[in-house]
């Protein structure tokens, strides 16, 4: 069925994304929110492409645009050279949530898409049985989804996509809802099918936030940045299949991508070698409040609690030399990258840690913060916030301007609303309140919805 070509150039372009942008309207005529900006991407036959990015970077939106389920605001999607009109019949999708119909059996779920294509009953049955067999579910044809484990449900999800024999298989975080062992197992089987050349589609696009998963499955890892979602670059995996997790190159790539994902301004190179990794990952200067010409309300806070930051730093400080390898750290504390990275962002933003060469190091201040008493750690936190976190600096200054040393929270929410979709504006505010309270920079009265400066000390 599928002949994998390894030479990108000669391979057929199955999907081309050309200058695609996507914005959504914000609430009450507050303009639009740009989710994807000027995306170019080509999916060729014979390759597995991973779209890697943090949550909210627009991965699912991009996949849905390529599937023709939603329209881009600007730009064009081509399917085998022709502008896409309506839904893309060359693709089938596997969803994180399985998305099975509970009142249909396994077989009926798998047949559903064929039915829509008007394929005769007997053919439907045969093709469905073949797909069910391929995912290892024979014997379960007549079971209902509720009788199946998560892993088996997702096998049905795969069978339902396979049976359509799409040119391109789309998977949107297909293993994220499964436990570690089940996802490992299923991921391995999908990879085996691909490597054996018996895969029912010519290429795969997988959306993931999991770095190891991307390097394990993909030939190319396309890295998306956040706010708005842009393609920062791509990394060519260039390993023999199956990709050996214990090989030096695998580890180098994982380290490299960890670096890129923790340094939003680092340049992303295509060919990663040992030297490239060292040269291109020049450390970005910290965004201090003073040298930043930006609006303080546009520099998003990572949504983490102060307790989470201290917990992470305490784990790192216990390591030899006060540093830890990021992939190992993630594995050790069983944190998804999506949860770990915001903690690291916060630590870096606050000047408590630095990320380099796939390692996280504590700064001197960070070490102090992680080892001192709670009272002193609050002082350190406050001092770092006042030097480095524009949103909190701005809130404190605003409160200081007021004679009654207080302000309605609406005031800040309204400004945040100008820059973020409403939900995110509210999250930004609540994270700012959490940090500000911890630092004892201000108090928040939830029933009055007001922020207050603390009572001045007598000696002030
Ligand atoms: P990812 O899959 O990378 O986590 P998504 O593509 O789901 O990201 O979403 C990216 C951003 O777009 C998010 O901030 C999300 O809230 C926003 N978004 C997605 N769909 C819509 C929509 N229909 N209306 C408004 N905002 C949306
Ligand atoms: Mg998504």
Short mmCIF file of C-alpha atoms and ligand atoms in Angstrom, two decimals:
data_model
loop_
_atom_site.label_atom_id
_atom_site.label_comp_id
_atom_site.label_asym_id
_atom_site.label_seq_id
_atom_site.Cartn_x
_atom_site.Cartn_y
_atom_site.Cartn_z
CA UNK A 1 0.00 0.00 0.00
CA UNK A 2 2.33 2.60 1.21
CA UNK A 3 5.83 3.07 -0.13
CA UNK A 4 7.75 5.36 2.13
CA UNK A 5 9.96 7.66 0.22
CA UNK A 6 12.70 9.22 2.20
CA UNK A 7 13.62 11.96 -0.22
CA UNK A 8 11.43 14.91 0.57
CA UNK A 9 12.00 16.62 -2.76
CA UNK A 10 10.70 13.98 -5.12
CA UNK A 11 7.79 13.04 -2.90
CA UNK A 12 4.33 14.18 -3.82
CA UNK A 13 2.92 17.13 -1.96
CA UNK A 14 -0.36 15.97 -0.44
CA UNK A 15 -1.29 19.07 1.51
CA UNK A 16 0.09 22.56 1.19
CA UNK A 17 -0.71 25.28 3.67
CA UNK A 18 0.00 28.64 2.09
CA UNK A 19 0.16 31.87 4.12
CA UNK A 20 -2.60 30.71 6.42
CA UNK A 21 -3.74 32.89 9.31
CA UNK A 22 -6.68 32.40 11.60
CA UNK A 23 -8.29 34.88 13.96
CA UNK A 24 -11.34 34.56 16.14
CA UNK A 25 -13.53 37.47 17.19
CA UNK A 26 -13.14 38.52 20.83
CA UNK A 27 -16.08 39.33 23.05
CA UNK A 28 -18.20 42.43 22.51
CA UNK A 29 -16.51 43.91 19.49
CA UNK A 30 -13.08 44.01 21.12
CA UNK A 31 -11.41 43.11 17.87
CA UNK A 32 -9.98 39.75 16.96
CA UNK A 33 -7.59 37.30 18.53
CA UNK A 34 -4.98 35.84 16.19
CA UNK A 35 -4.45 32.15 16.78
CA UNK A 36 -2.35 31.28 13.74
CA UNK A 37 -0.19 33.66 11.77
CA UNK A 38 1.25 33.18 8.32
CA UNK A 39 1.64 29.41 8.38
CA UNK A 40 3.41 27.62 5.55
CA UNK A 41 3.56 23.89 5.64
CA UNK A 42 3.77 21.07 3.17
CA UNK A 43 2.86 17.48 3.93
CA UNK A 44 4.41 15.06 1.46
CA UNK A 45 3.72 11.43 0.78
CA UNK A 46 5.89 9.01 2.69
CA UNK A 47 6.51 11.12 5.76
CA UNK A 48 5.37 11.47 9.33
CA UNK A 49 5.13 15.08 10.43
CA UNK A 50 4.69 16.09 14.05
CA UNK A 51 3.20 19.46 14.93
CA UNK A 52 4.65 20.20 18.32
CA UNK A 53 3.65 23.12 20.47
CA UNK A 54 2.37 24.03 23.84
CA UNK A 55 -1.25 24.00 24.65
CA UNK A 56 -3.01 26.93 23.01
CA UNK A 57 -0.47 27.31 20.21
CA UNK A 58 -3.13 26.57 17.60
CA UNK A 59 -2.19 22.98 16.72
CA UNK A 60 -5.74 21.66 16.66
CA UNK A 61 -6.91 24.74 14.79
CA UNK A 62 -4.25 24.17 12.13
CA UNK A 63 -5.24 20.52 11.80
CA UNK A 64 -8.89 21.46 11.42
CA UNK A 65 -8.04 24.01 8.76
CA UNK A 66 -6.04 21.38 6.84
CA UNK A 67 -8.97 18.99 7.21
CA UNK A 68 -11.26 21.63 5.73
CA UNK A 69 -13.41 21.66 8.86
CA UNK A 70 -12.88 25.37 9.41
CA UNK A 71 -11.82 28.11 7.03
CA UNK A 72 -8.66 30.14 7.44
CA UNK A 73 -9.08 33.90 7.83
CA UNK A 74 -6.34 34.40 5.28
CA UNK A 75 -4.41 32.14 2.97
CA UNK A 76 -5.10 28.90 1.26
CA UNK A 77 -4.96 25.15 1.74
CA UNK A 78 -4.16 22.99 -1.27
CA UNK A 79 -4.93 19.33 -1.40
CA UNK A 80 -2.73 17.62 -3.99
CA UNK A 81 -2.26 20.95 -5.69
CA UNK A 82 -5.91 21.98 -5.79
CA UNK A 83 -7.47 24.58 -3.51
CA UNK A 84 -9.46 22.84 -0.84
CA UNK A 85 -13.21 23.33 -0.99
CA UNK A 86 -15.22 22.03 1.90
CA UNK A 87 -13.94 19.16 3.96
CA UNK A 88 -10.78 17.43 2.84
CA UNK A 89 -11.74 13.97 1.61
CA UNK A 90 -8.10 12.88 1.55
CA UNK A 91 -7.76 12.92 5.32
CA UNK A 92 -9.19 11.08 8.29
CA UNK A 93 -8.79 12.10 11.89
CA UNK A 94 -8.06 10.32 15.15
CA UNK A 95 -9.11 12.36 18.17
CA UNK A 96 -7.76 12.48 21.70
CA UNK A 97 -11.27 11.96 23.02
CA UNK A 98 -11.91 8.86 20.84
CA UNK A 99 -15.25 10.41 19.78
CA UNK A 100 -17.09 7.08 19.42
CA UNK A 101 -20.85 6.83 19.26
CA UNK A 102 -21.84 4.91 22.40
CA UNK A 103 -25.00 3.41 20.95
CA UNK A 104 -23.14 1.77 18.07
CA UNK A 105 -20.99 -1.37 18.24
CA UNK A 106 -17.31 -1.36 17.36
CA UNK A 107 -18.09 -2.52 13.86
CA UNK A 108 -20.88 -0.01 13.37
CA UNK A 109 -18.63 2.80 14.58
CA UNK A 110 -15.96 1.75 12.12
CA UNK A 111 -18.45 1.46 9.25
CA UNK A 112 -19.94 4.88 9.86
CA UNK A 113 -17.67 6.82 7.52
CA UNK A 114 -18.09 4.24 4.76
CA UNK A 115 -21.83 4.47 5.07
CA UNK A 116 -21.61 8.19 4.50
CA UNK A 117 -19.69 7.46 1.30
CA UNK A 118 -22.52 5.27 0.09
CA UNK A 119 -20.49 2.08 0.02
CA UNK A 120 -22.65 -1.08 -0.22
CA UNK A 121 -23.30 -2.99 2.95
CA UNK A 122 -21.28 -6.12 2.20
CA UNK A 123 -18.20 -4.09 1.17
CA UNK A 124 -18.53 -1.98 4.26
CA UNK A 125 -18.57 -5.07 6.41
CA UNK A 126 -15.47 -6.53 4.77
CA UNK A 127 -13.47 -3.32 4.92
CA UNK A 128 -14.45 -2.69 8.53
CA UNK A 129 -13.44 -6.20 9.58
CA UNK A 130 -10.08 -5.71 7.92
CA UNK A 131 -9.49 -2.42 9.74
CA UNK A 132 -10.62 -3.91 13.05
CA UNK A 133 -8.21 -6.78 12.49
CA UNK A 134 -5.38 -4.35 11.72
CA UNK A 135 -5.75 -2.61 15.09
CA UNK A 136 -5.92 -5.92 16.96
CA UNK A 137 -9.59 -5.79 17.91
CA UNK A 138 -10.91 -8.91 16.22
CA UNK A 139 -13.34 -10.59 18.52
CA UNK A 140 -14.69 -7.25 19.71
CA UNK A 141 -16.69 -6.37 16.60
CA UNK A 142 -19.99 -6.52 18.47
CA UNK A 143 -18.86 -4.87 21.69
CA UNK A 144 -20.13 -1.44 22.66
CA UNK A 145 -17.69 1.35 23.55
CA UNK A 146 -18.63 1.22 27.24
CA UNK A 147 -17.35 -2.37 27.40
CA UNK A 148 -13.91 -1.30 26.19
CA UNK A 149 -10.87 0.09 28.00
CA UNK A 150 -9.47 3.47 26.93
CA UNK A 151 -6.76 1.82 24.86
CA UNK A 152 -9.28 -0.34 23.05
CA UNK A 153 -11.55 2.63 22.42
CA UNK A 154 -8.67 4.43 20.77
CA UNK A 155 -7.99 1.33 18.67
CA UNK A 156 -11.54 1.72 17.39
CA UNK A 157 -10.69 5.37 16.73
CA UNK A 158 -7.76 4.24 14.58
CA UNK A 159 -9.81 1.55 12.79
CA UNK A 160 -12.49 4.11 11.97
CA UNK A 161 -9.86 6.32 10.34
CA UNK A 162 -7.94 3.45 8.67
CA UNK A 163 -11.03 2.05 6.99
CA UNK A 164 -11.35 5.22 4.94
CA UNK A 165 -7.85 4.66 3.53
CA UNK A 166 -7.11 8.38 3.66
CA UNK A 167 -4.06 9.76 1.87
CA UNK A 168 -3.10 11.49 5.10
CA UNK A 169 -3.94 10.35 8.60
CA UNK A 170 -4.38 13.17 11.12
CA UNK A 171 -3.97 12.42 14.79
CA UNK A 172 -4.70 15.07 17.40
CA UNK A 173 -2.93 14.06 20.62
CA UNK A 174 -4.17 10.50 20.11
CA UNK A 175 -2.40 9.01 23.12
CA UNK A 176 -2.89 11.83 25.62
CA UNK A 177 -6.02 10.45 27.23
CA UNK A 178 -4.45 7.04 27.88
CA UNK A 179 -2.36 5.92 30.83
CA UNK A 180 1.41 5.72 30.33
CA UNK A 181 1.66 2.00 29.56
CA UNK A 182 -1.34 1.90 27.27
CA UNK A 183 -0.18 4.91 25.31
CA UNK A 184 3.32 3.49 25.01
CA UNK A 185 1.91 0.23 23.72
CA UNK A 186 -0.41 1.77 21.17
CA UNK A 187 2.17 4.30 20.00
CA UNK A 188 4.61 1.45 19.41
CA UNK A 189 2.05 -0.52 17.40
CA UNK A 190 1.21 2.46 15.19
CA UNK A 191 4.91 2.98 14.61
CA UNK A 192 5.36 -0.73 13.76
CA UNK A 193 2.58 -0.53 11.20
CA UNK A 194 4.17 2.50 9.61
CA UNK A 195 7.65 0.98 9.59
CA UNK A 196 6.36 -2.24 8.08
CA UNK A 197 5.08 -0.28 5.09
CA UNK A 198 1.56 -1.61 5.57
CA UNK A 199 0.09 1.60 6.86
CA UNK A 200 -3.27 2.46 5.32
CA UNK A 201 -2.25 6.04 4.50
CA UNK A 202 0.64 7.68 2.69
CA UNK A 203 1.55 10.10 5.40
CA UNK A 204 0.75 11.00 8.96
CA UNK A 205 0.38 14.35 10.67
CA UNK A 206 0.42 14.03 14.43
CA UNK A 207 -0.33 16.90 16.79
CA UNK A 208 1.38 16.56 20.12
CA UNK A 209 2.81 18.48 23.04
CA UNK A 210 5.01 15.53 23.97
CA UNK A 211 8.60 15.99 22.81
CA UNK A 212 9.69 12.33 23.06
CA UNK A 213 6.57 11.23 21.22
CA UNK A 214 7.30 13.65 18.39
CA UNK A 215 10.90 12.49 18.00
CA UNK A 216 9.88 8.83 18.27
CA UNK A 217 7.19 8.91 15.61
CA UNK A 218 8.07 11.69 13.21
CA UNK A 219 10.52 12.29 10.39
CA UNK A 220 10.09 16.03 10.85
CA UNK A 221 9.07 17.94 13.93
CA UNK A 222 7.46 21.27 13.14
CA UNK A 223 7.62 23.53 16.17
CA UNK A 224 4.88 26.04 16.81
CA UNK A 225 5.28 29.07 19.02
CA UNK A 226 2.50 30.65 21.04
CA UNK A 227 0.62 33.91 20.89
CA UNK A 228 0.05 33.95 18.01
CA UNK A 229 0.80 30.48 16.70
CA UNK A 230 3.64 30.71 14.22
CA UNK A 231 5.94 28.05 12.84
CA UNK A 232 9.25 28.64 14.54
CA UNK A 233 11.06 26.09 12.44
CA UNK A 234 11.40 22.40 12.04
CA UNK A 235 13.75 19.71 13.17
CA UNK A 236 14.69 16.83 10.88
CA UNK A 237 14.87 13.66 12.94
CA UNK A 238 17.07 11.68 10.56
CA UNK A 239 17.26 8.41 12.49
CA UNK A 240 16.80 4.88 11.21
CA UNK A 241 13.33 3.49 11.94
CA UNK A 242 12.22 2.56 14.49
CA UNK A 243 13.76 5.55 16.25
CA UNK A 244 15.90 4.22 19.06
CA UNK A 245 15.20 6.17 22.24
CA UNK A 246 18.51 5.18 23.76
CA UNK A 247 20.59 6.46 20.83
CA UNK A 248 22.71 9.55 21.30
CA UNK A 249 21.00 11.35 18.45
CA UNK A 250 17.56 10.71 19.91
CA UNK A 251 18.68 12.23 23.19
CA UNK A 252 20.36 15.14 21.44
CA UNK A 253 17.17 15.92 19.54
CA UNK A 254 15.02 15.70 22.66
CA UNK A 255 17.40 17.98 24.55
CA UNK A 256 17.51 20.39 21.65
CA UNK A 257 13.74 20.60 21.39
CA UNK A 258 13.41 21.06 25.15
CA UNK A 259 15.75 24.02 24.79
CA UNK A 260 13.77 25.48 21.95
CA UNK A 261 10.50 25.06 23.79
CA UNK A 262 11.84 26.79 26.88
CA UNK A 263 13.46 29.65 24.91
CA UNK A 264 10.71 31.34 22.91
CA UNK A 265 13.20 33.46 20.98
CA UNK A 266 15.80 30.80 20.22
CA UNK A 267 16.29 30.15 16.54
CA UNK A 268 15.19 26.74 15.35
CA UNK A 269 17.50 25.00 12.95
CA UNK A 270 16.60 22.17 10.60
CA UNK A 271 19.63 19.94 10.96
CA UNK A 272 20.51 19.37 14.57
CA UNK A 273 24.06 18.35 15.25
CA UNK A 274 26.12 18.60 18.39
CA UNK A 275 27.72 21.87 17.30
CA UNK A 276 24.49 23.42 16.03
CA UNK A 277 22.90 22.77 19.36
CA UNK A 278 25.60 24.75 21.13
CA UNK A 279 25.76 27.65 18.71
CA UNK A 280 22.14 28.44 18.07
CA UNK A 281 20.97 28.20 21.62
CA UNK A 282 22.42 31.42 22.75
CA UNK A 283 20.75 32.40 25.91
CA UNK A 284 18.07 34.98 25.57
CA UNK A 285 18.36 37.98 27.83
CA UNK A 286 15.73 37.97 30.53
CA UNK A 287 12.85 40.28 29.82
CA UNK A 288 13.35 42.76 32.58
CA UNK A 289 10.64 45.26 33.09
CA UNK A 290 12.98 48.15 32.49
CA UNK A 291 14.35 47.27 29.09
CA UNK A 292 11.04 46.09 27.77
CA UNK A 293 9.29 48.65 25.60
CA UNK A 294 6.25 46.39 25.48
CA UNK A 295 2.92 47.00 27.07
CA UNK A 296 3.04 45.28 30.48
CA UNK A 297 -0.37 43.77 29.81
CA UNK A 298 0.75 41.87 26.72
CA UNK A 299 3.47 39.84 28.41
CA UNK A 300 1.55 36.79 29.47
CA UNK A 301 2.15 35.20 32.84
CA UNK A 302 2.58 31.43 32.87
CA UNK A 303 -0.33 29.95 34.75
CA UNK A 304 1.34 28.34 37.71
CA UNK A 305 1.09 28.73 41.43
CA UNK A 306 4.00 29.93 43.49
CA UNK A 307 3.95 26.66 45.44
CA UNK A 308 4.53 24.79 42.19
CA UNK A 309 7.55 26.93 41.35
CA UNK A 310 9.08 26.38 44.79
CA UNK A 311 8.38 22.66 44.59
CA UNK A 312 10.16 22.37 41.27
CA UNK A 313 13.14 24.40 42.45
CA UNK A 314 13.43 22.30 45.60
CA UNK A 315 13.65 19.17 43.47
CA UNK A 316 16.35 20.68 41.29
CA UNK A 317 18.42 22.11 44.12
CA UNK A 318 18.77 18.60 45.54
CA UNK A 319 20.49 17.42 42.36
CA UNK A 320 24.27 17.44 42.12
CA UNK A 321 25.46 20.93 41.10
CA UNK A 322 21.92 22.24 41.49
CA UNK A 323 20.97 21.36 37.94
CA UNK A 324 18.93 18.71 36.19
CA UNK A 325 18.44 17.35 32.72
CA UNK A 326 14.97 18.37 31.53
CA UNK A 327 13.84 15.11 29.90
CA UNK A 328 14.94 13.20 33.00
CA UNK A 329 13.30 15.68 35.32
CA UNK A 330 10.02 15.44 33.41
CA UNK A 331 10.12 11.67 33.61
CA UNK A 332 11.12 11.58 37.24
CA UNK A 333 8.31 13.75 38.47
CA UNK A 334 5.89 12.37 35.87
CA UNK A 335 4.93 15.81 34.67
CA UNK A 336 3.64 16.31 31.17
CA UNK A 337 5.69 18.80 29.22
CA UNK A 338 2.61 20.97 29.11
CA UNK A 339 2.69 21.22 32.89
CA UNK A 340 6.45 21.37 33.32
CA UNK A 341 7.19 24.12 30.80
CA UNK A 342 4.99 26.80 32.38
CA UNK A 343 6.72 26.12 35.72
CA UNK A 344 10.09 26.57 34.04
CA UNK A 345 8.87 29.69 32.25
CA UNK A 346 7.89 31.17 35.57
CA UNK A 347 11.21 30.27 37.18
CA UNK A 348 13.11 31.81 34.24
CA UNK A 349 10.88 34.89 34.13
CA UNK A 350 11.54 35.43 37.83
CA UNK A 351 15.30 35.00 37.39
CA UNK A 352 15.34 31.92 39.58
CA UNK A 353 16.50 29.47 36.92
CA UNK A 354 18.12 29.27 33.52
CA UNK A 355 17.67 26.70 30.81
CA UNK A 356 20.61 25.71 28.65
CA UNK A 357 21.63 22.64 26.68
CA UNK A 358 18.60 20.73 27.87
CA UNK A 359 19.49 21.37 31.51
CA UNK A 360 17.84 23.59 34.02
CA UNK A 361 20.20 25.39 36.42
CA UNK A 362 19.21 27.40 39.41
CA UNK A 363 20.59 30.91 39.64
CA UNK A 364 22.14 32.00 42.92
CA UNK A 365 18.87 33.73 43.79
CA UNK A 366 16.96 30.60 42.79
CA UNK A 367 19.08 28.46 45.08
CA UNK A 368 18.49 30.87 47.90
CA UNK A 369 14.75 30.88 47.18
CA UNK A 370 14.59 27.09 47.19
CA UNK A 371 16.48 26.58 50.44
CA UNK A 372 15.58 29.47 52.70
CA UNK A 373 12.73 29.96 55.18
CA UNK A 374 9.24 30.70 53.98
CA UNK A 375 9.44 34.31 55.18
CA UNK A 376 12.63 35.04 53.35
CA UNK A 377 11.47 33.21 50.25
CA UNK A 378 8.52 35.59 50.15
CA UNK A 379 10.93 38.52 50.26
CA UNK A 380 12.95 37.07 47.42
CA UNK A 381 9.84 36.40 45.42
CA UNK A 382 8.59 39.95 45.96
CA UNK A 383 11.91 41.44 44.97
CA UNK A 384 12.08 39.36 41.77
CA UNK A 385 8.49 40.18 40.86
CA UNK A 386 9.10 43.90 41.28
CA UNK A 387 12.14 43.72 39.04
CA UNK A 388 10.92 41.40 36.37
CA UNK A 389 7.16 40.97 36.07
CA UNK A 390 5.66 43.92 34.18
CA UNK A 391 2.02 43.07 34.83
CA UNK A 392 2.49 43.00 38.59
CA UNK A 393 4.65 46.10 38.56
CA UNK A 394 1.94 47.91 36.68
CA UNK A 395 -0.79 46.77 39.08
CA UNK A 396 1.22 47.90 42.09
CA UNK A 397 1.99 51.28 40.51
CA UNK A 398 -1.64 51.81 39.67
CA UNK A 399 -2.65 51.09 43.27
CA UNK A 400 0.04 53.46 44.54
CA UNK A 401 -1.41 56.23 42.39
CA UNK A 402 -4.75 55.93 44.14
CA UNK A 403 -5.36 57.89 47.30
CA UNK A 404 -7.45 55.09 48.79
CA UNK A 405 -4.74 52.62 47.71
CA UNK A 406 -7.33 50.41 46.10
CA UNK A 407 -8.85 49.67 42.72
CA UNK A 408 -11.70 47.60 41.32
CA UNK A 409 -10.48 44.46 39.63
CA UNK A 410 -12.64 45.31 36.58
CA UNK A 411 -10.18 48.02 35.76
CA UNK A 412 -7.36 45.52 35.23
CA UNK A 413 -9.63 42.92 33.68
CA UNK A 414 -10.80 45.44 31.11
CA UNK A 415 -7.24 46.21 30.06
CA UNK A 416 -6.40 42.51 29.88
CA UNK A 417 -9.55 41.96 27.83
CA UNK A 418 -8.09 44.21 25.16
CA UNK A 419 -5.24 41.79 24.64
CA UNK A 420 -6.59 38.33 25.35
CA UNK A 421 -9.77 36.38 24.79
CA UNK A 422 -11.96 36.86 27.83
CA UNK A 423 -11.22 33.51 29.44
CA UNK A 424 -7.48 34.03 29.14
CA UNK A 425 -7.78 37.60 30.45
CA UNK A 426 -9.51 36.24 33.54
CA UNK A 427 -6.81 33.61 33.96
CA UNK A 428 -4.08 36.23 33.63
CA UNK A 429 -5.76 38.27 36.32
CA UNK A 430 -6.16 35.34 38.65
CA UNK A 431 -2.52 34.28 38.23
CA UNK A 432 -1.41 37.87 38.87
CA UNK A 433 -3.54 37.94 42.02
CA UNK A 434 -2.06 34.64 43.20
CA UNK A 435 1.51 35.88 42.73
CA UNK A 436 0.79 39.34 44.13
CA UNK A 437 -0.84 37.92 47.23
CA UNK A 438 1.99 35.49 47.82
CA UNK A 439 4.47 38.34 47.50
CA UNK A 440 2.26 40.40 49.82
CA UNK A 441 2.29 43.17 47.23
CA UNK A 442 -1.46 43.59 47.40
CA UNK A 443 -4.57 42.04 48.83
CA UNK A 444 -7.60 40.95 46.92
CA UNK A 445 -11.10 41.01 48.30
CA UNK A 446 -13.12 38.64 46.13
CA UNK A 447 -16.55 39.70 47.36
CA UNK A 448 -15.82 43.38 46.73
CA UNK A 449 -13.79 42.52 43.64
CA UNK A 450 -11.15 45.03 44.66
CA UNK A 451 -7.40 45.03 45.02
CA UNK A 452 -5.77 46.84 47.96
CA UNK A 453 -2.26 47.76 48.85
CA UNK A 454 -1.39 46.36 52.27
CA UNK A 455 -1.52 48.78 55.21
CA UNK A 456 1.73 50.74 55.24
CA UNK A 457 4.25 49.80 57.91
CA UNK A 458 4.75 52.41 60.62
CA UNK A 459 8.32 53.10 59.57
CA UNK A 460 7.41 53.67 55.89
P1 LIG B 1 -3.83 23.68 20.76
O1 LIG B 1 -4.47 22.57 20.03
O2 LIG B 1 -2.43 23.98 20.30
O3 LIG B 1 -3.87 23.52 22.25
P2 LIG B 1 -6.05 25.23 19.77
O4 LIG B 1 -5.90 25.21 18.30
O5 LIG B 1 -7.06 24.31 20.35
O6 LIG B 1 -4.63 25.03 20.45
O7 LIG B 1 -6.43 26.68 20.26
C1 LIG B 1 -5.57 27.78 20.06
C2 LIG B 1 -6.22 29.02 20.59
O8 LIG B 1 -7.35 29.35 19.82
C3 LIG B 1 -6.70 28.91 22.02
O9 LIG B 1 -6.39 30.09 22.68
C4 LIG B 1 -8.20 28.74 21.87
O10 LIG B 1 -8.85 29.28 23.00
C5 LIG B 1 -8.48 29.53 20.62
N1 LIG B 1 -9.64 29.00 19.89
C6 LIG B 1 -9.73 27.79 19.30
N2 LIG B 1 -10.92 27.62 18.70
C7 LIG B 1 -11.62 28.76 18.92
C8 LIG B 1 -12.92 29.24 18.56
N3 LIG B 1 -13.77 28.48 17.84
N4 LIG B 1 -13.28 30.47 18.98
C9 LIG B 1 -12.43 31.24 19.69
N5 LIG B 1 -11.19 30.86 20.06
C10 LIG B 1 -10.78 29.65 19.69
MG1 LIG B 2 -5.34 20.83 20.68
#
